[in-house]
PDB file of C-alpha atoms in Angstrom:
ATOM      1  CA  UNK V 250      -0.194   0.048   0.060  1.00  0.00           C
ATOM      2  CA  UNK V 251       2.855   2.528   0.953  1.00  0.00           C
ATOM      3  CA  UNK V 252       4.333   1.802  -2.469  1.00  0.00           C
ATOM      4  CA  UNK V 253       0.923   2.788  -4.168  1.00  0.00           C
ATOM      5  CA  UNK V 254       0.882   5.912  -2.414  1.00  0.00           C
ATOM      6  CA  UNK V 255       4.322   6.706  -3.295  1.00  0.00           C
ATOM      7  CA  UNK V 256       3.514   6.209  -6.986  1.00  0.00           C
ATOM      8  CA  UNK V 257       0.489   8.397  -6.623  1.00  0.00           C
ATOM      9  CA  UNK V 258       2.440  11.050  -5.000  1.00  0.00           C
ATOM     10  CA  UNK V 259       5.118  10.841  -7.909  1.00  0.00           C
ATOM     11  CA  UNK V 260       2.652  10.989 -10.416  1.00  0.00           C
ATOM     12  CA  UNK V 261       0.840  14.235  -8.896  1.00  0.00           C
ATOM     13  CA  UNK V 262       4.525  15.626  -8.619  1.00  0.00           C
ATOM     14  CA  UNK V 263       4.998  15.322 -12.323  1.00  0.00           C
ATOM     15  CA  UNK V 264       1.780  16.582 -13.221  1.00  0.00           C
ATOM     16  CA  UNK V 265       2.402  19.750 -10.963  1.00  0.00           C
ATOM     17  CA  UNK V 266       5.956  20.147 -12.198  1.00  0.00           C
ATOM     18  CA  UNK V 267       4.768  19.839 -15.789  1.00  0.00           C
ATOM     19  CA  UNK V 268       1.925  22.324 -15.337  1.00  0.00           C
ATOM     20  CA  UNK V 269       4.289  24.748 -13.462  1.00  0.00           C
ATOM     21  CA  UNK V 270       6.568  24.402 -16.522  1.00  0.00           C
ATOM     22  CA  UNK V 271       4.027  24.996 -18.938  1.00  0.00           C
ATOM     23  CA  UNK V 272       2.760  28.059 -17.089  1.00  0.00           C
ATOM     24  CA  UNK V 273       6.579  29.578 -17.044  1.00  0.00           C
ATOM     25  CA  UNK V 274       6.617  29.163 -20.672  1.00  0.00           C
ATOM     26  CA  UNK V 275       3.435  31.143 -21.131  1.00  0.00           C
ATOM     27  CA  UNK V 276       4.623  33.689 -18.885  1.00  0.00           C
ATOM     28  CA  UNK V 277       7.878  33.842 -20.678  1.00  0.00           C
ATOM     29  CA  UNK V 278       6.396  34.101 -23.973  1.00  0.00           C
ATOM     30  CA  UNK V 279       3.988  36.701 -22.672  1.00  0.00           C
ATOM     31  CA  UNK V 280       6.788  38.689 -21.138  1.00  0.00           C
ATOM     32  CA  UNK V 281       8.730  38.285 -24.363  1.00  0.00           C
ATOM     33  CA  UNK V 282       5.641  39.827 -26.560  1.00  0.00           C
ATOM     34  CA  UNK V 283       5.281  42.694 -24.279  1.00  0.00           C
ATOM     35  CA  UNK V 284       8.642  44.508 -23.948  1.00  0.00           C
ATOM     36  CA  UNK V 285       8.936  45.448 -27.628  1.00  0.00           C
ATOM     37  CA  UNK V 286       6.115  48.134 -27.838  1.00  0.00           C
ATOM     38  CA  UNK V 287       7.051  49.405 -24.251  1.00  0.00           C
ATOM     39  CA  UNK V 288      10.429  49.793 -25.236  1.00  0.00           C
ATOM     40  CA  UNK V 289       9.700  51.694 -28.506  1.00  0.00           C
ATOM     41  CA  UNK V 290       7.426  54.044 -26.221  1.00  0.00           C
ATOM     42  CA  UNK V 291       9.941  54.577 -23.766  1.00  0.00           C
ATOM     43  CA  UNK V 292      12.995  55.112 -26.246  1.00  0.00           C
TER      44      UNK V 292
END
């Protein structure tokens, strides 16, 4: 039983990390698409 719990925990962890990685990529893409117009306005 503990072994099954461990596998469950591990899969949850993998999913969590995967979702976080996806979120980070989206945020990075969002940040990359933003600065250009802002920089043009400032400069």
